[in-house]
């Protein structure tokens, strides 16, 4: 008995050694030269990003800055990169110097102590480059600066100009006109819809609630408050619920093979989407190039135009970076330097957050909208009307609740179910904050 | 224990030095050979399980706004995570859905597998190896791929079945509707799983000595009688095994509903217990409740398998003892 115990102990020890060896392997990646005091010392920075061809933009920087070399480490996308970063922060090592962070993820990352405060660096002087709403997203309304804005997704209304013309519909300027147009489209062809209420992308709905004036989280002293179940969001949910109940708007999710087919065959006549919409349309309905047009989003109050934001990301420096100043310098260059922005537009196909940069680099309409030379003028005007929106520390929970609750509502095709979904979202989000120990007012 | 067992007579006669040498080879060498297995087990099985247990008793603790350094920490949660997992209506809902799914799927799966195996084994079957491969082939398709494939076939807007029905003036119900979606998932699992179970049963049918069939034939047994009275009782152990595998696979259903979910409004992110675990761990960033829920699922799987074996063991393996 004793002998077998000893053999077991040896095996355990061996296992423990292996575990320890496995753990220590990662720590070397994080330790970089801490000598930032010497400006001629070469600094190596790592950058996790998922925007296409970002490495080509970074090459421009590397050519011009021999002392600060940036290596792009391609990621699968926003969510996986965030999960990896949170794991690295928990492990104490393995995080990159810079990461491409979506705006709605910033509070979560800040709460996990994953991002460095850039307020003492060059990045802080770039406030004037960006619209106030976007700046609010990266400062969370406080004195700290957690990220440098890169791109945004101001929302516009894409529609099939040829079908509108055939049916004699004017481009809707208000949501009432949108509803009327939806009825006309559906009456002319029972299989066609002006749009669909999709339960699989919470960002889309957030953008529309933002347009109506919602801001789902807020900071009140030392407490968070959650303002999902309030007038603006309820108005938007009720409006779409009503259209779905009437059957004039489809209730199927976006990005399904069915939706792609409908885009191609003219059964989906319009799409409320963001500045990056042309890329999706080109990929999913390439044959309809030149048939679509872009217009400002329909308005609740035509005299006070506003729009929402769907998507967009920023460049953040992680709390594990040993070269805060160099990283901030690079992030600032990447998102405000005219040459860098031009390259971002050309290589990565983004809509820059930098106001002046967007104006100077977005001169030519995307190929899919070649029939609309003023495409970026419309998007640019929309970008100026994006309302301010505060994200909270549990956006993921709220978005997940959106997926589940609005899926049920869309399936039921009842307006009241849409309103119930809003209050359940509120409930789930507040409960989660309380359960974790946040102070909620 | 090998240590306590008396060694062969030759050893005792040889004296002490020889004995210690022999002891080394008798006791240590087997352990040395087992060591790689033990180490792998400890590192890749025991350690994660223990870590999951540790996580399941913790929770995240936040002070104030939860922003900035040191405002978040982990704290001991006691049984909180288990209590909230077991009392969560979403968890209970997911368990009920999966039980319904299993009640539909397992009998169909085993029934078809047994039927196909008996047909292939019957002497009149032609093109046996072709049919065998054809039935087995779907098993080689990964669950995510087969779910995508079936998802395309289910969506009324792109489905060829719906298209054909419309040509004849009929409108088929969408299998992705909330009341039919369980069948849609069952169908995918059935399509992918029957082949594997069929091969297991067929293999054990092939192992039955042919004298038994000859004896049955001499007694005037028809093919169907042979199947029911001889073949099925003899292969009962493999039926038990395939049933057990199917039950465990049912409790772990994940890929099919996860892949179908974005295509329709009828599947929630907590449709099955494992989806709930995945959602808590990766969407909601709450590894602690996810750990507690996965321990509950693991225990339930263990208990169900154990009970099932207890109940059927006597019947299935009775003649072996």
PDB file of C-alpha atoms in Angstrom, chain A residues 185-328:
ATOM      1  CA  UNK A 185     -44.256  47.073 -51.012  1.00  0.00           C
ATOM      2  CA  UNK A 186     -46.012  44.186 -49.297  1.00  0.00           C
ATOM      3  CA  UNK A 187     -49.333  44.912 -51.019  1.00  0.00           C
ATOM      4  CA  UNK A 188     -47.698  44.900 -54.446  1.00  0.00           C
ATOM      5  CA  UNK A 189     -46.011  41.540 -53.818  1.00  0.00           C
ATOM      6  CA  UNK A 190     -47.126  39.461 -50.822  1.00  0.00           C
ATOM      7  CA  UNK A 191     -43.719  37.805 -50.688  1.00  0.00           C
ATOM      8  CA  UNK A 192     -41.782  41.078 -50.624  1.00  0.00           C
ATOM      9  CA  UNK A 193     -40.942  43.146 -47.550  1.00  0.00           C
ATOM     10  CA  UNK A 194     -39.342  46.536 -47.090  1.00  0.00           C
ATOM     11  CA  UNK A 195     -37.227  45.040 -44.323  1.00  0.00           C
ATOM     12  CA  UNK A 196     -37.057  42.437 -41.612  1.00  0.00           C
ATOM     13  CA  UNK A 197     -37.001  42.635 -37.837  1.00  0.00           C
ATOM     14  CA  UNK A 198     -33.925  40.604 -36.998  1.00  0.00           C
ATOM     15  CA  UNK A 199     -33.398  39.095 -33.562  1.00  0.00           C
ATOM     16  CA  UNK A 200     -29.850  37.953 -34.217  1.00  0.00           C
ATOM     17  CA  UNK A 201     -27.964  41.252 -34.121  1.00  0.00           C
ATOM     18  CA  UNK A 202     -28.452  43.339 -30.999  1.00  0.00           C
ATOM     19  CA  UNK A 203     -26.132  46.043 -32.379  1.00  0.00           C
ATOM     20  CA  UNK A 204     -28.658  46.760 -35.129  1.00  0.00           C
ATOM     21  CA  UNK A 205     -31.488  47.333 -32.664  1.00  0.00           C
ATOM     22  CA  UNK A 206     -29.191  49.318 -30.364  1.00  0.00           C
ATOM     23  CA  UNK A 207     -28.448  51.652 -33.271  1.00  0.00           C
ATOM     24  CA  UNK A 208     -32.141  52.272 -33.856  1.00  0.00           C
ATOM     25  CA  UNK A 209     -32.804  52.812 -30.144  1.00  0.00           C
ATOM     26  CA  UNK A 210     -29.857  55.209 -30.099  1.00  0.00           C
ATOM     27  CA  UNK A 211     -31.419  57.166 -32.936  1.00  0.00           C
ATOM     28  CA  UNK A 212     -34.617  57.509 -30.904  1.00  0.00           C
ATOM     29  CA  UNK A 213     -32.585  58.957 -28.026  1.00  0.00           C
ATOM     30  CA  UNK A 214     -31.876  55.904 -25.867  1.00  0.00           C
ATOM     31  CA  UNK A 215     -28.712  55.419 -23.863  1.00  0.00           C
ATOM     32  CA  UNK A 216     -29.008  52.076 -22.130  1.00  0.00           C
ATOM     33  CA  UNK A 217     -26.567  52.585 -19.275  1.00  0.00           C
ATOM     34  CA  UNK A 218     -25.610  55.572 -17.187  1.00  0.00           C
ATOM     35  CA  UNK A 219     -23.328  56.431 -14.317  1.00  0.00           C
ATOM     36  CA  UNK A 220     -24.851  58.059 -11.267  1.00  0.00           C
ATOM     37  CA  UNK A 221     -22.128  58.814  -8.760  1.00  0.00           C
ATOM     38  CA  UNK A 222     -20.877  55.445  -7.600  1.00  0.00           C
ATOM     39  CA  UNK A 223     -23.722  53.488  -9.126  1.00  0.00           C
ATOM     40  CA  UNK A 224     -24.803  52.267 -12.538  1.00  0.00           C
ATOM     41  CA  UNK A 225     -28.279  52.696 -13.825  1.00  0.00           C
ATOM     42  CA  UNK A 226     -29.898  50.751 -16.600  1.00  0.00           C
ATOM     43  CA  UNK A 227     -32.314  52.581 -18.847  1.00  0.00           C
ATOM     44  CA  UNK A 228     -33.369  50.027 -21.433  1.00  0.00           C
ATOM     45  CA  UNK A 229     -37.067  49.889 -20.560  1.00  0.00           C
ATOM     46  CA  UNK A 230     -37.666  53.581 -21.159  1.00  0.00           C
ATOM     47  CA  UNK A 231     -39.593  55.629 -23.665  1.00  0.00           C
ATOM     48  CA  UNK A 232     -37.138  55.697 -26.636  1.00  0.00           C
ATOM     49  CA  UNK A 233     -36.464  51.943 -26.712  1.00  0.00           C
ATOM     50  CA  UNK A 234     -40.096  51.078 -26.041  1.00  0.00           C
ATOM     51  CA  UNK A 235     -41.125  53.380 -28.882  1.00  0.00           C
ATOM     52  CA  UNK A 236     -38.753  51.622 -31.298  1.00  0.00           C
ATOM     53  CA  UNK A 237     -39.725  48.112 -30.148  1.00  0.00           C
ATOM     54  CA  UNK A 238     -43.429  48.935 -30.317  1.00  0.00           C
ATOM     55  CA  UNK A 239     -43.063  50.430 -33.793  1.00  0.00           C
ATOM     56  CA  UNK A 240     -41.337  47.348 -35.200  1.00  0.00           C
ATOM     57  CA  UNK A 241     -43.623  45.007 -33.256  1.00  0.00           C
ATOM     58  CA  UNK A 242     -46.601  46.737 -34.842  1.00  0.00           C
ATOM     59  CA  UNK A 243     -45.189  46.344 -38.344  1.00  0.00           C
ATOM     60  CA  UNK A 244     -44.397  42.670 -37.742  1.00  0.00           C
ATOM     61  CA  UNK A 245     -47.876  42.094 -36.284  1.00  0.00           C
ATOM     62  CA  UNK A 246     -49.422  43.628 -39.400  1.00  0.00           C
ATOM     63  CA  UNK A 247     -47.201  41.378 -41.493  1.00  0.00           C
ATOM     64  CA  UNK A 248     -45.808  44.194 -43.628  1.00  0.00           C
ATOM     65  CA  UNK A 249     -42.304  43.617 -42.272  1.00  0.00           C
ATOM     66  CA  UNK A 250     -40.633  40.206 -42.202  1.00  0.00           C
ATOM     67  CA  UNK A 251     -39.687  38.555 -38.908  1.00  0.00           C
ATOM     68  CA  UNK A 252     -36.781  36.397 -40.120  1.00  0.00           C
ATOM     69  CA  UNK A 253     -33.202  36.926 -38.941  1.00  0.00           C
ATOM     70  CA  UNK A 254     -30.603  38.636 -41.124  1.00  0.00           C
ATOM     71  CA  UNK A 255     -27.558  36.868 -42.565  1.00  0.00           C
ATOM     72  CA  UNK A 256     -29.341  33.602 -43.292  1.00  0.00           C
ATOM     73  CA  UNK A 257     -29.263  31.933 -46.719  1.00  0.00           C
ATOM     74  CA  UNK A 258     -32.942  32.836 -46.948  1.00  0.00           C
ATOM     75  CA  UNK A 259     -32.201  36.525 -46.319  1.00  0.00           C
ATOM     76  CA  UNK A 260     -29.388  36.536 -48.887  1.00  0.00           C
ATOM     77  CA  UNK A 261     -31.711  35.030 -51.460  1.00  0.00           C
ATOM     78  CA  UNK A 262     -34.353  37.636 -50.665  1.00  0.00           C
ATOM     79  CA  UNK A 263     -31.795  40.428 -51.129  1.00  0.00           C
ATOM     80  CA  UNK A 264     -30.850  38.980 -54.497  1.00  0.00           C
ATOM     81  CA  UNK A 265     -34.374  38.411 -55.759  1.00  0.00           C
ATOM     82  CA  UNK A 266     -35.804  41.752 -54.665  1.00  0.00           C
ATOM     83  CA  UNK A 267     -37.962  40.262 -51.908  1.00  0.00           C
ATOM     84  CA  UNK A 268     -36.065  42.342 -49.348  1.00  0.00           C
ATOM     85  CA  UNK A 269     -36.461  45.822 -50.751  1.00  0.00           C
ATOM     86  CA  UNK A 270     -34.582  47.787 -48.101  1.00  0.00           C
ATOM     87  CA  UNK A 271     -32.034  47.412 -45.326  1.00  0.00           C
ATOM     88  CA  UNK A 272     -31.371  49.717 -42.406  1.00  0.00           C
ATOM     89  CA  UNK A 273     -27.663  49.314 -41.962  1.00  0.00           C
ATOM     90  CA  UNK A 274     -24.381  51.043 -41.260  1.00  0.00           C
ATOM     91  CA  UNK A 275     -21.671  52.724 -43.319  1.00  0.00           C
ATOM     92  CA  UNK A 276     -20.063  49.322 -43.851  1.00  0.00           C
ATOM     93  CA  UNK A 277     -23.273  48.012 -45.470  1.00  0.00           C
ATOM     94  CA  UNK A 278     -21.998  48.111 -49.078  1.00  0.00           C
ATOM     95  CA  UNK A 279     -19.445  45.399 -48.287  1.00  0.00           C
ATOM     96  CA  UNK A 280     -22.156  43.061 -46.969  1.00  0.00           C
ATOM     97  CA  UNK A 281     -24.499  43.785 -49.875  1.00  0.00           C
ATOM     98  CA  UNK A 282     -21.724  43.196 -52.360  1.00  0.00           C
ATOM     99  CA  UNK A 283     -20.840  39.885 -50.716  1.00  0.00           C
ATOM    100  CA  UNK A 284     -24.408  38.607 -50.302  1.00  0.00           C
ATOM    101  CA  UNK A 285     -26.177  40.113 -53.304  1.00  0.00           C
ATOM    102  CA  UNK A 286     -23.438  40.991 -55.765  1.00  0.00           C
ATOM    103  CA  UNK A 287     -25.757  40.666 -58.756  1.00  0.00           C
ATOM    104  CA  UNK A 288     -27.832  43.640 -57.593  1.00  0.00           C
ATOM    105  CA  UNK A 289     -24.937  46.137 -57.792  1.00  0.00           C
ATOM    106  CA  UNK A 290     -26.072  49.527 -59.045  1.00  0.00           C
ATOM    107  CA  UNK A 291     -29.722  48.864 -58.151  1.00  0.00           C
ATOM    108  CA  UNK A 292     -29.390  50.047 -54.544  1.00  0.00           C
ATOM    109  CA  UNK A 293     -29.261  53.564 -53.211  1.00  0.00           C
ATOM    110  CA  UNK A 294     -28.496  55.030 -49.808  1.00  0.00           C
ATOM    111  CA  UNK A 295     -30.571  57.651 -47.991  1.00  0.00           C
ATOM    112  CA  UNK A 296     -30.564  59.083 -44.476  1.00  0.00           C
ATOM    113  CA  UNK A 297     -32.395  56.973 -41.909  1.00  0.00           C
ATOM    114  CA  UNK A 298     -36.124  57.728 -41.562  1.00  0.00           C
ATOM    115  CA  UNK A 299     -36.659  60.149 -38.671  1.00  0.00           C
ATOM    116  CA  UNK A 300     -38.925  60.290 -35.641  1.00  0.00           C
ATOM    117  CA  UNK A 301     -38.866  64.051 -35.830  1.00  0.00           C
ATOM    118  CA  UNK A 302     -37.864  65.339 -39.258  1.00  0.00           C
ATOM    119  CA  UNK A 303     -36.919  68.733 -37.844  1.00  0.00           C
ATOM    120  CA  UNK A 304     -34.285  67.206 -35.522  1.00  0.00           C
ATOM    121  CA  UNK A 305     -32.410  64.694 -37.663  1.00  0.00           C
ATOM    122  CA  UNK A 306     -30.523  62.037 -35.757  1.00  0.00           C
ATOM    123  CA  UNK A 307     -29.062  58.646 -36.522  1.00  0.00           C
ATOM    124  CA  UNK A 308     -27.723  55.602 -34.728  1.00  0.00           C
ATOM    125  CA  UNK A 309     -24.413  53.834 -34.745  1.00  0.00           C
ATOM    126  CA  UNK A 310     -24.008  50.136 -35.506  1.00  0.00           C
ATOM    127  CA  UNK A 311     -20.583  48.694 -34.877  1.00  0.00           C
ATOM    128  CA  UNK A 312     -17.226  50.373 -35.076  1.00  0.00           C
ATOM    129  CA  UNK A 313     -14.056  49.863 -33.109  1.00  0.00           C
ATOM    130  CA  UNK A 314     -11.095  51.581 -31.538  1.00  0.00           C
ATOM    131  CA  UNK A 315      -7.438  50.973 -30.768  1.00  0.00           C
ATOM    132  CA  UNK A 316      -6.777  50.371 -27.078  1.00  0.00           C
ATOM    133  CA  UNK A 317      -3.552  49.847 -25.135  1.00  0.00           C
ATOM    134  CA  UNK A 318      -3.705  46.925 -22.723  1.00  0.00           C
ATOM    135  CA  UNK A 319      -2.872  47.132 -19.040  1.00  0.00           C
ATOM    136  CA  UNK A 320       0.003  44.674 -19.593  1.00  0.00           C
ATOM    137  CA  UNK A 321       1.839  46.872 -22.086  1.00  0.00           C
ATOM    138  CA  UNK A 322       5.245  48.002 -20.846  1.00  0.00           C
ATOM    139  CA  UNK A 323       5.483  50.689 -23.530  1.00  0.00           C
ATOM    140  CA  UNK A 324       2.476  52.850 -22.894  1.00  0.00           C
ATOM    141  CA  UNK A 325       3.821  55.969 -24.602  1.00  0.00           C
ATOM    142  CA  UNK A 326       5.029  54.230 -27.730  1.00  0.00           C
ATOM    143  CA  UNK A 327       1.745  52.312 -28.009  1.00  0.00           C
ATOM    144  CA  UNK A 328      -0.308  55.494 -27.551  1.00  0.00           C
TER     145      UNK A 328
END
